[in-house]
């Protein structure tokens, strides 16, 4: 309506003044189209061009929301709730216990890991005793070997003197006994080495594995106690003892972080405006939660893809006609001034206008006259869009409270 009014001042009004006061024609309700056909036609064409130009270079959308972050309260595994330590909509602090799950199996695994660790400690004590036994056996074998060796040396000297007191058979017996004693000593030393390796390498490795298993069991048991990850307020927390919590199918509730008020607005603009929307564009918004207020914004980011075109591989081929629904260009806007969104209820719906500005381009001295005129015209008609937004801000309370009746 505003565009038609402005365009009629440039088309219909001059045509009427000329026809009525210059040409002296009498214009009635029935002759208005014939008499003012040029002005009316020009008004419609100019209005169409103005609306197209305004909405192309200065995008607008009603699909805008003041977003905020939420954290689902999830467990790492499926479990049955045994204890609940908080109430719905309670404010919690980071590290506060929310609820516990049944941990019978994890407690049994932890006790088993402790028993296993104690068993390895006992085996280490026994292995050290085995080392002492092996050392004693080595000493016995060394003494036996020394005794046989000395006896063989003496008998060999007597035999070499041809004393006749030592027979070759006895020397062979002593030589065989010496070989057996050397084998016994080697076996005793191998037993001692094996016992020392068991104490120094094998059992410490088993002990480390037992400690790791114990630590894992403690971690698995700790997972059954659910804590608050941040300060915030619990919402939709309706757990009761005995409920089953599933990290995939059934979260326990939602945690809204403290101080997570609306810091930005996300708006979805028409796809045709993808080439116009740029980070750094000035914008304005009026929101239902803050009626009669205009919030200055700046575009801080434009999503480089359209969500409606995303594709997930499945077991069937996807028909593009089923997913090619008109999507929007997602833009993120933040207030220009500190605290611009203070007092706004998170999640409020907003109307957003973004404005194209050619101020930097107009500083170029090489621009032609037509280019300058076009850029000035585009910048100037932003005023039309700004007036429309303010009219919408005035109309929001009427539409919400009177026309919709709530």
Short mmCIF file of N, CA, C and O in Angstrom, two decimals, residues 1 7 54 65 82-83 100 140 169 261 280 299 379:
data_model
loop_
_atom_site.label_atom_id
_atom_site.label_comp_id
_atom_site.label_asym_id
_atom_site.label_seq_id
_atom_site.Cartn_x
_atom_site.Cartn_y
_atom_site.Cartn_z
N UNK A 1 0.83 -1.20 0.00
CA UNK A 1 0.00 0.00 0.00
C UNK A 1 0.87 1.26 0.00
O UNK A 1 0.56 2.25 -0.68
N UNK A 7 3.99 5.83 -5.50
CA UNK A 7 4.01 5.84 -6.96
C UNK A 7 2.86 6.65 -7.54
O UNK A 7 3.00 7.27 -8.61
N UNK A 54 12.81 -3.01 -4.26
CA UNK A 54 12.92 -2.93 -2.80
C UNK A 54 13.19 -4.29 -2.20
O UNK A 54 14.12 -4.48 -1.40
N UNK A 65 14.05 -15.90 14.00
CA UNK A 65 13.88 -16.30 15.39
C UNK A 65 15.14 -15.94 16.18
O UNK A 65 16.26 -16.08 15.67
N UNK A 82 17.54 -45.24 39.20
CA UNK A 82 17.37 -45.72 40.58
C UNK A 82 17.20 -44.57 41.57
O UNK A 82 16.46 -44.71 42.54
N UNK A 83 17.89 -43.45 41.35
CA UNK A 83 17.79 -42.31 42.26
C UNK A 83 17.74 -41.02 41.46
O UNK A 83 18.41 -40.89 40.43
N UNK A 100 20.93 -41.17 39.09
CA UNK A 100 21.77 -42.35 38.98
C UNK A 100 21.01 -43.47 38.29
O UNK A 100 19.79 -43.57 38.42
N UNK A 140 72.90 -75.28 45.88
CA UNK A 140 73.06 -76.72 46.06
C UNK A 140 73.71 -77.35 44.82
O UNK A 140 74.61 -78.20 44.93
N UNK A 169 86.75 -97.33 35.17
CA UNK A 169 85.29 -97.33 35.34
C UNK A 169 84.83 -96.27 36.32
O UNK A 169 83.82 -95.59 36.10
N UNK A 261 20.91 -16.25 26.96
CA UNK A 261 19.86 -15.43 26.37
C UNK A 261 20.08 -15.27 24.88
O UNK A 261 21.09 -15.70 24.32
N UNK A 280 28.10 -8.28 6.86
CA UNK A 280 28.36 -6.85 6.99
C UNK A 280 27.18 -5.98 6.61
O UNK A 280 27.22 -4.76 6.85
N UNK A 299 24.43 -8.29 9.58
CA UNK A 299 24.56 -9.67 9.12
C UNK A 299 26.00 -10.12 9.38
O UNK A 299 26.94 -9.54 8.85
N UNK A 379 19.79 2.92 -2.71
CA UNK A 379 19.98 3.30 -1.31
C UNK A 379 18.80 4.10 -0.78
O UNK A 379 18.41 3.95 0.38
#
